[in-house]
Each structure stands twice: as structure tokens, then as C-alpha cells.
């Protein structure tokens, strides 16, 4: 079975519309998806099922923990349920575009249980450009502590 993995480069059109690439849309399912702001400076797309699992965890944060609850509130504020037109396009809201520093060029990155949406330039800064065997080698050593 295929996983949400790989990447697709895309562009917003003049009306700030985008579409989830078919290879990812198919794996996310035909039902509703949720898009939220990520602490990594990108946006994250979740299937309805996966997002429901996350919201159940968010609901467990007590209001008495003001700092943690504030973070949950930010996540809730950033949540967007896109309504796609008959071509699968939707308008990315201005606050999310601003948060992720998206102007035109975007890159979708499949992260196994979600899809990230990056401003192409920001992803390049974050990851240091093209795939790098040395970085991957060092990375697998780092991931070994997680049993990988």
C-alpha cells in the first residue's frame, strides 16, 4: 500500500487558488480534509479521520493549563476546511498564506500521515537545498534512537 510520501511542486494561481495534488488527494481520501498551521512554519493537511484523532487529543488539554490551552487555541484558530470547486481547487486564506510565507511557488511534502505545504523557498532554507546523501546518512544515525 502506498503512503503519503514524496513531493510535488505547485503554484498558486492569480486568485490564490491551489489544489491538493492527485497523488496525495487520493491517499487522503475523498472526504473532508483539514489544513492547520504547523510549528515548523508550513501548513499541514490531514484526512478527516486523522484530524479527528488529533482533535480528541487537543480536547484533553485542560483550560487551567493556560500556556498549553493557548497553543490549542492557536491550532483551532488556524484550522481551515477547504471547499473545493469542481476542478478540485480552493482559495488558501490570507492568514495561512502569511503564516507560511507563501507567495506563489509551493511544495507539497508527504509525511506518511499528513501532507505539508511549504513555500518553496522556505522549504529549501529549512532542508538546505537538494537531497544530500551526507545529510541522510547523519539523519539516519539521529533517527536510530527512535528504532529506525
Tab-separated table of N, CA and C in Angstrom:
chain	number	residue	atom	x	y	z
A	1	UNK	N	0.838	-1.190	0.000
A	1	UNK	CA	0.000	0.000	0.000
A	1	UNK	C	0.877	1.245	0.000
A	2	UNK	N	0.501	2.210	-0.784
A	2	UNK	CA	1.256	3.460	-0.845
A	2	UNK	C	0.990	4.317	0.386
A	3	UNK	N	1.999	5.086	0.735
A	3	UNK	CA	1.912	6.017	1.857
A	3	UNK	C	1.911	7.447	1.332
A	4	UNK	N	1.547	8.372	2.183
A	4	UNK	CA	1.685	9.794	1.861
A	4	UNK	C	3.167	10.120	1.929
A	5	UNK	N	3.860	10.027	0.822
A	5	UNK	CA	5.301	10.271	0.792
A	5	UNK	C	5.668	10.862	-0.565
A	6	UNK	N	6.808	11.533	-0.610
A	6	UNK	CA	7.267	12.169	-1.839
A	6	UNK	C	6.974	13.659	-1.806
A	7	UNK	N	7.144	14.293	-2.964
A	7	UNK	CA	6.876	15.726	-3.028
A	7	UNK	C	6.299	16.088	-4.388
A	8	UNK	N	5.583	17.206	-4.420
A	8	UNK	CA	5.031	17.752	-5.657
A	8	UNK	C	5.199	19.261	-5.593
A	9	UNK	N	5.775	19.831	-6.647
A	9	UNK	CA	5.892	21.288	-6.738
A	9	UNK	C	4.648	21.826	-7.444
A	10	UNK	N	4.202	22.991	-7.009
A	10	UNK	CA	2.939	23.550	-7.490
A	10	UNK	C	3.030	25.072	-7.396
A	11	UNK	N	2.043	25.762	-7.937
A	11	UNK	CA	1.971	27.214	-7.824
A	11	UNK	C	0.540	27.628	-7.508
A	12	UNK	N	0.416	28.690	-6.719
A	12	UNK	CA	-0.896	29.308	-6.539
A	12	UNK	C	-1.212	30.051	-7.827
A	13	UNK	N	-2.490	30.098	-8.199
A	13	UNK	CA	-2.843	30.905	-9.369
A	13	UNK	C	-3.058	32.357	-8.926
A	14	UNK	N	-3.474	33.209	-9.858
A	14	UNK	CA	-3.624	34.645	-9.562
A	14	UNK	C	-4.661	34.918	-8.476
A	15	UNK	N	-5.597	33.990	-8.281
A	15	UNK	CA	-6.646	34.167	-7.276
A	15	UNK	C	-6.312	33.446	-5.972
A	16	UNK	N	-5.053	33.065	-5.798
A	16	UNK	CA	-4.583	32.334	-4.609
A	16	UNK	C	-5.241	30.968	-4.476
A	17	UNK	N	-5.613	30.378	-5.606
A	17	UNK	CA	-6.206	29.046	-5.570
A	17	UNK	C	-5.112	27.994	-5.741
A	18	UNK	N	-5.369	26.861	-5.147
A	18	UNK	CA	-4.467	25.721	-5.255
A	18	UNK	C	-5.303	24.460	-5.244
A	19	UNK	N	-4.676	23.361	-5.563
A	19	UNK	CA	-5.343	22.065	-5.438
A	19	UNK	C	-4.354	21.089	-4.813
A	20	UNK	N	-4.891	20.183	-4.048
A	20	UNK	CA	-4.053	19.140	-3.469
A	20	UNK	C	-3.692	18.199	-4.622
A	21	UNK	N	-2.408	17.920	-4.824
A	21	UNK	CA	-2.021	17.042	-5.929
A	21	UNK	C	-2.764	15.710	-5.879
A	22	UNK	N	-3.184	15.206	-7.042
A	22	UNK	CA	-3.968	13.961	-7.078
A	22	UNK	C	-3.342	12.790	-6.321
A	23	UNK	N	-1.995	12.647	-6.400
A	23	UNK	CA	-1.363	11.511	-5.705
A	23	UNK	C	-1.574	11.587	-4.198
A	24	UNK	N	-1.668	12.803	-3.652
A	24	UNK	CA	-1.917	12.957	-2.217
A	24	UNK	C	-3.417	12.955	-1.923
A	25	UNK	N	-4.203	13.605	-2.794
A	25	UNK	CA	-5.648	13.699	-2.555
A	25	UNK	C	-6.260	12.313	-2.471
A	26	UNK	N	-5.823	11.425	-3.357
A	26	UNK	CA	-6.336	10.055	-3.379
A	26	UNK	C	-6.054	9.341	-2.052
A	27	UNK	N	-4.837	9.508	-1.536
A	27	UNK	CA	-4.458	8.833	-0.290
A	27	UNK	C	-5.084	9.479	0.942
A	28	UNK	N	-5.421	10.766	0.860
A	28	UNK	CA	-6.102	11.440	1.965
A	28	UNK	C	-7.563	11.012	2.035
A	29	UNK	N	-8.092	10.518	0.939
A	29	UNK	CA	-9.487	10.083	0.883
A	29	UNK	C	-10.365	11.147	0.267
A	30	UNK	N	-11.561	10.731	-0.082
A	30	UNK	CA	-12.492	11.635	-0.757
A	30	UNK	C	-13.242	12.539	0.209
A	31	UNK	N	-13.138	12.249	1.486
A	31	UNK	CA	-13.880	13.071	2.431
A	31	UNK	C	-13.139	14.374	2.733
A	32	UNK	N	-13.672	15.099	3.662
A	32	UNK	CA	-13.131	16.410	4.030
A	32	UNK	C	-11.702	16.297	4.555
A	33	UNK	N	-10.920	17.334	4.299
A	33	UNK	CA	-9.582	17.430	4.873
A	33	UNK	C	-9.521	18.693	5.718
A	34	UNK	N	-8.546	18.739	6.608
A	34	UNK	CA	-8.310	19.911	7.443
A	34	UNK	C	-6.885	20.386	7.191
A	35	UNK	N	-6.716	21.694	7.129
A	35	UNK	CA	-5.398	22.300	6.970
A	35	UNK	C	-5.150	23.160	8.197
A	36	UNK	N	-3.970	22.975	8.816
A	36	UNK	CA	-3.632	23.759	10.005
A	36	UNK	C	-2.217	24.326	9.869
A	37	UNK	N	-1.936	25.356	10.647
A	37	UNK	CA	-0.586	25.907	10.732
A	37	UNK	C	0.279	24.947	11.541
A	38	UNK	N	1.514	24.788	11.114
A	38	UNK	CA	2.443	23.870	11.770
A	38	UNK	C	3.495	24.660	12.540
A	39	UNK	N	4.008	24.124	13.653
A	39	UNK	CA	5.089	24.807	14.369
A	39	UNK	C	6.379	24.879	13.551
A	40	UNK	N	6.424	24.170	12.415
A	40	UNK	CA	7.623	24.180	11.566
A	40	UNK	C	7.610	25.306	10.550
A	41	UNK	N	6.536	26.106	10.522
A	41	UNK	CA	6.463	27.223	9.585
A	41	UNK	C	5.828	26.873	8.257
A	42	UNK	N	5.210	25.710	8.190
A	42	UNK	CA	4.495	25.301	6.983
A	42	UNK	C	3.031	25.081	7.372
A	43	UNK	N	2.256	24.541	6.456
A	43	UNK	CA	0.882	24.146	6.731
A	43	UNK	C	0.820	22.626	6.662
A	44	UNK	N	-0.137	22.028	7.362
A	44	UNK	CA	-0.283	20.577	7.354
A	44	UNK	C	-1.701	20.221	6.932
A	45	UNK	N	-1.809	19.216	6.049
A	45	UNK	CA	-3.113	18.712	5.603
A	45	UNK	C	-3.325	17.343	6.238
A	46	UNK	N	-4.483	17.173	6.866
A	46	UNK	CA	-4.850	15.901	7.484
A	46	UNK	C	-6.154	15.386	6.884
A	47	UNK	N	-6.271	14.072	6.770
A	47	UNK	CA	-7.552	13.474	6.403
A	47	UNK	C	-8.517	13.740	7.561
A	48	UNK	N	-9.807	13.632	7.275
A	48	UNK	CA	-10.808	13.859	8.317
A	48	UNK	C	-10.597	12.901	9.492
A	49	UNK	N	-10.282	11.652	9.189
A	49	UNK	CA	-10.079	10.645	10.240
A	49	UNK	C	-8.888	10.999	11.122
A	50	UNK	N	-7.765	11.321	10.499
A	50	UNK	CA	-6.543	11.642	11.255
A	50	UNK	C	-6.739	12.923	12.072
A	51	UNK	N	-7.429	13.911	11.485
A	51	UNK	CA	-7.638	15.162	12.212
A	51	UNK	C	-8.563	14.953	13.402
A	52	UNK	N	-9.543	14.091	13.259
A	52	UNK	CA	-10.430	13.777	14.384
A	52	UNK	C	-9.623	13.184	15.540
A	53	UNK	N	-8.653	12.311	15.224
A	53	UNK	CA	-7.785	11.748	16.265
A	53	UNK	C	-7.018	12.860	16.976
A	54	UNK	N	-6.499	13.814	16.207
A	54	UNK	CA	-5.735	14.918	16.800
A	54	UNK	C	-6.627	15.807	17.665
A	55	UNK	N	-7.837	16.103	17.179
A	55	UNK	CA	-8.708	16.988	17.958
A	55	UNK	C	-9.108	16.346	19.279
A	56	UNK	N	-9.247	15.028	19.298
A	56	UNK	CA	-9.564	14.354	20.563
A	56	UNK	C	-8.433	14.558	21.570
A	57	UNK	N	-7.191	14.558	21.100
A	57	UNK	CA	-6.055	14.827	21.985
A	57	UNK	C	-6.065	16.285	22.454
A	58	UNK	N	-6.366	17.207	21.530
A	58	UNK	CA	-6.409	18.628	21.904
A	58	UNK	C	-7.463	18.880	22.974
A	59	UNK	N	-8.583	18.186	22.894
A	59	UNK	CA	-9.677	18.377	23.851
A	59	UNK	C	-9.287	17.960	25.263
A	60	UNK	N	-8.242	17.157	25.396
A	60	UNK	CA	-7.806	16.700	26.711
A	60	UNK	C	-6.981	17.751	27.452
A	61	UNK	N	-6.554	18.794	26.770
A	61	UNK	CA	-5.753	19.837	27.421
A	61	UNK	C	-6.691	20.678	28.289
A	62	UNK	N	-6.447	20.734	29.590
A	62	UNK	CA	-7.353	21.483	30.470
A	62	UNK	C	-7.184	22.995	30.311
A	63	UNK	N	-8.294	23.696	30.417
A	63	UNK	CA	-8.251	25.156	30.326
A	63	UNK	C	-7.393	25.754	31.437
A	64	UNK	N	-7.240	25.024	32.532
A	64	UNK	CA	-6.435	25.524	33.643
A	64	UNK	C	-4.944	25.598	33.297
A	65	UNK	N	-4.505	24.842	32.298
A	65	UNK	CA	-3.116	24.928	31.826
A	65	UNK	C	-3.095	26.001	30.744
A	66	UNK	N	-2.994	27.236	31.181
A	66	UNK	CA	-3.180	28.387	30.281
A	66	UNK	C	-2.224	28.387	29.086
A	67	UNK	N	-0.969	28.044	29.291
A	67	UNK	CA	0.002	28.062	28.187
A	67	UNK	C	-0.310	26.996	27.150
A	68	UNK	N	-0.582	25.785	27.614
A	68	UNK	CA	-0.916	24.700	26.680
A	68	UNK	C	-2.239	24.989	25.975
A	69	UNK	N	-3.200	25.525	26.719
A	69	UNK	CA	-4.508	25.829	26.140
A	69	UNK	C	-4.394	26.928	25.083
A	70	UNK	N	-3.478	27.850	25.311
A	70	UNK	CA	-3.229	28.926	24.344
A	70	UNK	C	-2.733	28.345	23.011
A	71	UNK	N	-1.892	27.325	23.092
A	71	UNK	CA	-1.387	26.669	21.883
A	71	UNK	C	-2.529	25.953	21.166
A	72	UNK	N	-3.366	25.254	21.920
A	72	UNK	CA	-4.518	24.576	21.325
A	72	UNK	C	-5.419	25.606	20.630
A	73	UNK	N	-5.607	26.749	21.259
A	73	UNK	CA	-6.424	27.810	20.661
A	73	UNK	C	-5.822	28.281	19.335
A	74	UNK	N	-4.502	28.424	19.283
A	74	UNK	CA	-3.848	28.836	18.029
A	74	UNK	C	-4.066	27.798	16.935
A	75	UNK	N	-3.988	26.534	17.305
A	75	UNK	CA	-4.232	25.474	16.324
A	75	UNK	C	-5.678	25.543	15.846
A	76	UNK	N	-6.606	25.700	16.782
A	76	UNK	CA	-8.024	25.798	16.408
A	76	UNK	C	-8.266	27.018	15.515
A	77	UNK	N	-7.630	28.140	15.841
A	77	UNK	CA	-7.796	29.349	15.024
A	77	UNK	C	-7.268	29.172	13.616
A	78	UNK	N	-6.222	28.363	13.473
A	78	UNK	CA	-5.605	28.201	12.161
A	78	UNK	C	-6.295	27.137	11.310
A	79	UNK	N	-7.203	26.364	11.899
A	79	UNK	CA	-7.818	25.257	11.164
A	79	UNK	C	-8.711	25.764	10.035
A	80	UNK	N	-8.512	25.164	8.860
A	80	UNK	CA	-9.257	25.535	7.658
A	80	UNK	C	-9.739	24.261	6.983
A	81	UNK	N	-11.039	24.215	6.698
A	81	UNK	CA	-11.628	23.106	5.964
A	81	UNK	C	-11.934	23.605	4.558
A	82	UNK	N	-11.074	23.280	3.583
A	82	UNK	CA	-11.279	23.842	2.242
A	82	UNK	C	-12.529	23.287	1.553
A	83	UNK	N	-13.184	24.163	0.818
A	83	UNK	CA	-14.291	23.774	-0.050
A	83	UNK	C	-13.761	23.826	-1.467
A	84	UNK	N	-13.671	22.657	-2.086
A	84	UNK	CA	-13.089	22.573	-3.412
A	84	UNK	C	-14.145	22.839	-4.486
A	85	UNK	N	-13.709	23.514	-5.570
A	85	UNK	CA	-14.607	23.707	-6.704
A	85	UNK	C	-14.622	22.433	-7.545
A	86	UNK	N	-15.321	22.465	-8.687
A	86	UNK	CA	-15.447	21.242	-9.490
A	86	UNK	C	-14.134	20.800	-10.129
A	87	UNK	N	-13.087	21.645	-10.045
A	87	UNK	CA	-11.766	21.267	-10.534
A	87	UNK	C	-10.815	20.909	-9.386
A	88	UNK	N	-11.352	20.840	-8.181
A	88	UNK	CA	-10.547	20.460	-7.020
A	88	UNK	C	-9.741	21.602	-6.430
A	89	UNK	N	-10.022	22.840	-6.871
A	89	UNK	CA	-9.263	23.996	-6.374
A	89	UNK	C	-9.988	24.633	-5.188
A	90	UNK	N	-9.202	25.318	-4.354
A	90	UNK	CA	-9.757	26.118	-3.268
A	90	UNK	C	-8.836	27.303	-3.032
A	91	UNK	N	-9.385	28.334	-2.418
A	91	UNK	CA	-8.604	29.529	-2.102
A	91	UNK	C	-7.940	29.331	-0.749
A	92	UNK	N	-6.634	29.522	-0.715
A	92	UNK	CA	-5.902	29.453	0.544
A	92	UNK	C	-6.097	30.778	1.271
A	93	UNK	N	-6.639	30.765	2.488
A	93	UNK	CA	-6.910	32.009	3.204
A	93	UNK	C	-5.634	32.842	3.448
A	94	UNK	N	-5.783	34.149	3.378
A	94	UNK	CA	-4.652	35.067	3.543
A	94	UNK	C	-3.876	34.842	4.842
A	95	UNK	N	-4.537	34.631	5.994
A	95	UNK	CA	-3.749	34.416	7.220
A	95	UNK	C	-2.833	33.185	7.147
A	96	UNK	N	-3.295	32.119	6.496
A	96	UNK	CA	-2.458	30.927	6.360
A	96	UNK	C	-1.326	31.171	5.361
A	97	UNK	N	-1.631	31.878	4.278
A	97	UNK	CA	-0.575	32.241	3.315
A	97	UNK	C	0.511	33.055	4.009
A	98	UNK	N	0.085	34.020	4.805
A	98	UNK	CA	1.036	34.887	5.510
A	98	UNK	C	1.853	34.078	6.514
A	99	UNK	N	1.199	33.224	7.280
A	99	UNK	CA	1.893	32.413	8.275
A	99	UNK	C	2.999	31.577	7.632
A	100	UNK	N	2.669	30.910	6.513
A	100	UNK	CA	3.623	30.003	5.858
A	100	UNK	C	4.531	30.737	4.869
A	101	UNK	N	4.351	32.052	4.755
A	101	UNK	CA	5.156	32.883	3.839
A	101	UNK	C	5.051	32.390	2.390
A	102	UNK	N	3.826	32.022	2.020
A	102	UNK	CA	3.576	31.539	0.661
A	102	UNK	C	3.233	32.726	-0.236
A	103	UNK	N	3.979	32.855	-1.315
A	103	UNK	CA	3.680	33.871	-2.322
A	103	UNK	C	3.082	33.212	-3.556
A	104	UNK	N	3.845	32.356	-4.199
A	104	UNK	CA	3.362	31.683	-5.397
A	104	UNK	C	3.799	30.225	-5.463
A	105	UNK	N	5.098	29.973	-5.353
A	105	UNK	CA	5.625	28.612	-5.503
A	105	UNK	C	5.513	27.845	-4.200
A	106	UNK	N	4.899	26.671	-4.286
A	106	UNK	CA	4.717	25.831	-3.103
A	106	UNK	C	5.202	24.416	-3.399
A	107	UNK	N	5.544	23.717	-2.339
A	107	UNK	CA	5.930	22.318	-2.436
A	107	UNK	C	5.123	21.529	-1.421
A	108	UNK	N	4.458	20.488	-1.902
A	108	UNK	CA	3.746	19.561	-1.031
A	108	UNK	C	4.715	18.440	-0.688
A	109	UNK	N	4.807	18.094	0.597
A	109	UNK	CA	5.686	17.012	1.039
A	109	UNK	C	4.844	16.009	1.825
A	110	UNK	N	4.798	14.776	1.332
A	110	UNK	CA	4.090	13.724	2.051
A	110	UNK	C	4.917	13.280	3.241
A	111	UNK	N	4.297	13.297	4.424
A	111	UNK	CA	4.993	12.943	5.658
A	111	UNK	C	4.371	11.712	6.330
A	112	UNK	N	3.895	10.782	5.491
A	112	UNK	CA	3.375	9.477	5.895
A	112	UNK	C	1.964	9.527	6.486
A	113	UNK	N	1.685	10.428	7.443
A	113	UNK	CA	0.332	10.515	7.996
A	113	UNK	C	-0.320	11.865	7.731
A	114	UNK	N	0.389	12.731	7.040
A	114	UNK	CA	-0.111	14.068	6.704
A	114	UNK	C	0.679	14.560	5.496
A	115	UNK	N	0.236	15.696	4.948
A	115	UNK	CA	0.953	16.340	3.853
A	115	UNK	C	1.293	17.756	4.306
A	116	UNK	N	2.545	18.142	4.145
A	116	UNK	CA	2.957	19.516	4.463
A	116	UNK	C	2.882	20.366	3.203
A	117	UNK	N	2.510	21.625	3.384
A	117	UNK	CA	2.537	22.612	2.301
A	117	UNK	C	3.565	23.658	2.688
A	118	UNK	N	4.601	23.776	1.876
A	118	UNK	CA	5.693	24.714	2.145
A	118	UNK	C	5.772	25.790	1.066
A	119	UNK	N	6.124	27.009	1.469
A	119	UNK	CA	6.607	27.975	0.488
A	119	UNK	C	7.897	27.347	-0.032
A	120	UNK	N	8.025	27.236	-1.354
A	120	UNK	CA	9.168	26.516	-1.931
A	120	UNK	C	10.499	27.041	-1.404
A	121	UNK	N	10.634	28.358	-1.305
A	121	UNK	CA	11.882	28.961	-0.841
A	121	UNK	C	12.156	28.613	0.617
A	122	UNK	N	11.104	28.604	1.413
A	122	UNK	CA	11.261	28.306	2.840
A	122	UNK	C	11.673	26.851	3.055
A	123	UNK	N	11.116	25.936	2.266
A	123	UNK	CA	11.493	24.533	2.376
A	123	UNK	C	12.962	24.353	2.016
A	124	UNK	N	13.401	25.041	0.991
A	124	UNK	CA	14.802	24.935	0.588
A	124	UNK	C	15.715	25.425	1.708
A	125	UNK	N	15.333	26.524	2.371
A	125	UNK	CA	16.114	27.026	3.517
A	125	UNK	C	16.116	25.999	4.652
A	126	UNK	N	14.951	25.452	4.945
A	126	UNK	CA	14.791	24.502	6.049
A	126	UNK	C	15.609	23.235	5.823
A	127	UNK	N	15.577	22.719	4.604
A	127	UNK	CA	16.214	21.447	4.296
A	127	UNK	C	17.612	21.596	3.710
A	128	UNK	N	18.006	22.811	3.362
A	128	UNK	CA	19.353	23.024	2.837
A	128	UNK	C	19.510	22.668	1.371
A	129	UNK	N	18.453	22.824	0.592
A	129	UNK	CA	18.564	22.587	-0.851
A	129	UNK	C	18.190	21.185	-1.262
A	130	UNK	N	18.913	20.650	-2.234
A	130	UNK	CA	18.597	19.351	-2.813
A	130	UNK	C	18.893	18.219	-1.832
A	131	UNK	N	18.365	17.027	-2.152
A	131	UNK	CA	18.647	15.846	-1.322
A	131	UNK	C	20.154	15.641	-1.232
A	132	UNK	N	20.603	15.344	-0.027
A	132	UNK	CA	22.030	15.267	0.217
A	132	UNK	C	22.348	13.939	0.916
A	133	UNK	N	23.173	13.068	0.294
A	133	UNK	CA	23.494	11.772	0.917
A	133	UNK	C	24.142	11.899	2.290
A	134	UNK	N	24.961	12.922	2.489
A	134	UNK	CA	25.616	13.102	3.791
A	134	UNK	C	24.571	13.444	4.844
A	135	UNK	N	23.644	14.340	4.506
A	135	UNK	CA	22.579	14.704	5.441
A	135	UNK	C	21.730	13.491	5.774
A	136	UNK	N	21.384	12.702	4.758
A	136	UNK	CA	20.587	11.497	5.009
A	136	UNK	C	21.343	10.515	5.898
A	137	UNK	N	22.618	10.343	5.662
A	137	UNK	CA	23.430	9.432	6.466
A	137	UNK	C	23.438	9.885	7.926
A	138	UNK	N	23.722	11.157	8.138
A	138	UNK	CA	23.715	11.707	9.500
A	138	UNK	C	22.323	11.589	10.119
A	139	UNK	N	21.308	11.813	9.286
A	139	UNK	CA	19.928	11.762	9.766
A	139	UNK	C	19.526	10.383	10.236
A	140	UNK	N	19.953	9.357	9.520
A	140	UNK	CA	19.601	8.007	9.949
A	140	UNK	C	20.261	7.669	11.271
A	141	UNK	N	21.442	8.197	11.526
A	141	UNK	CA	22.080	7.998	12.839
A	141	UNK	C	21.241	8.666	13.907
A	142	UNK	N	20.742	9.849	13.622
A	142	UNK	CA	19.895	10.572	14.579
A	142	UNK	C	18.590	9.802	14.836
A	143	UNK	N	18.003	9.238	13.775
A	143	UNK	CA	16.755	8.524	13.895
A	143	UNK	C	16.888	7.156	14.574
A	144	UNK	N	18.105	6.661	14.674
A	144	UNK	CA	18.329	5.356	15.297
A	144	UNK	C	17.786	5.310	16.720
A	145	UNK	N	17.807	6.428	17.424
A	145	UNK	CA	17.287	6.436	18.801
A	145	UNK	C	15.777	6.194	18.854
A	146	UNK	N	15.103	6.284	17.688
A	146	UNK	CA	13.671	6.013	17.610
A	146	UNK	C	13.402	4.627	17.022
A	147	UNK	N	14.455	3.808	16.941
A	147	UNK	CA	14.315	2.450	16.475
A	147	UNK	C	14.284	2.305	14.960
A	148	UNK	N	14.788	3.299	14.266
A	148	UNK	CA	14.784	3.233	12.793
A	148	UNK	C	16.157	2.907	12.255
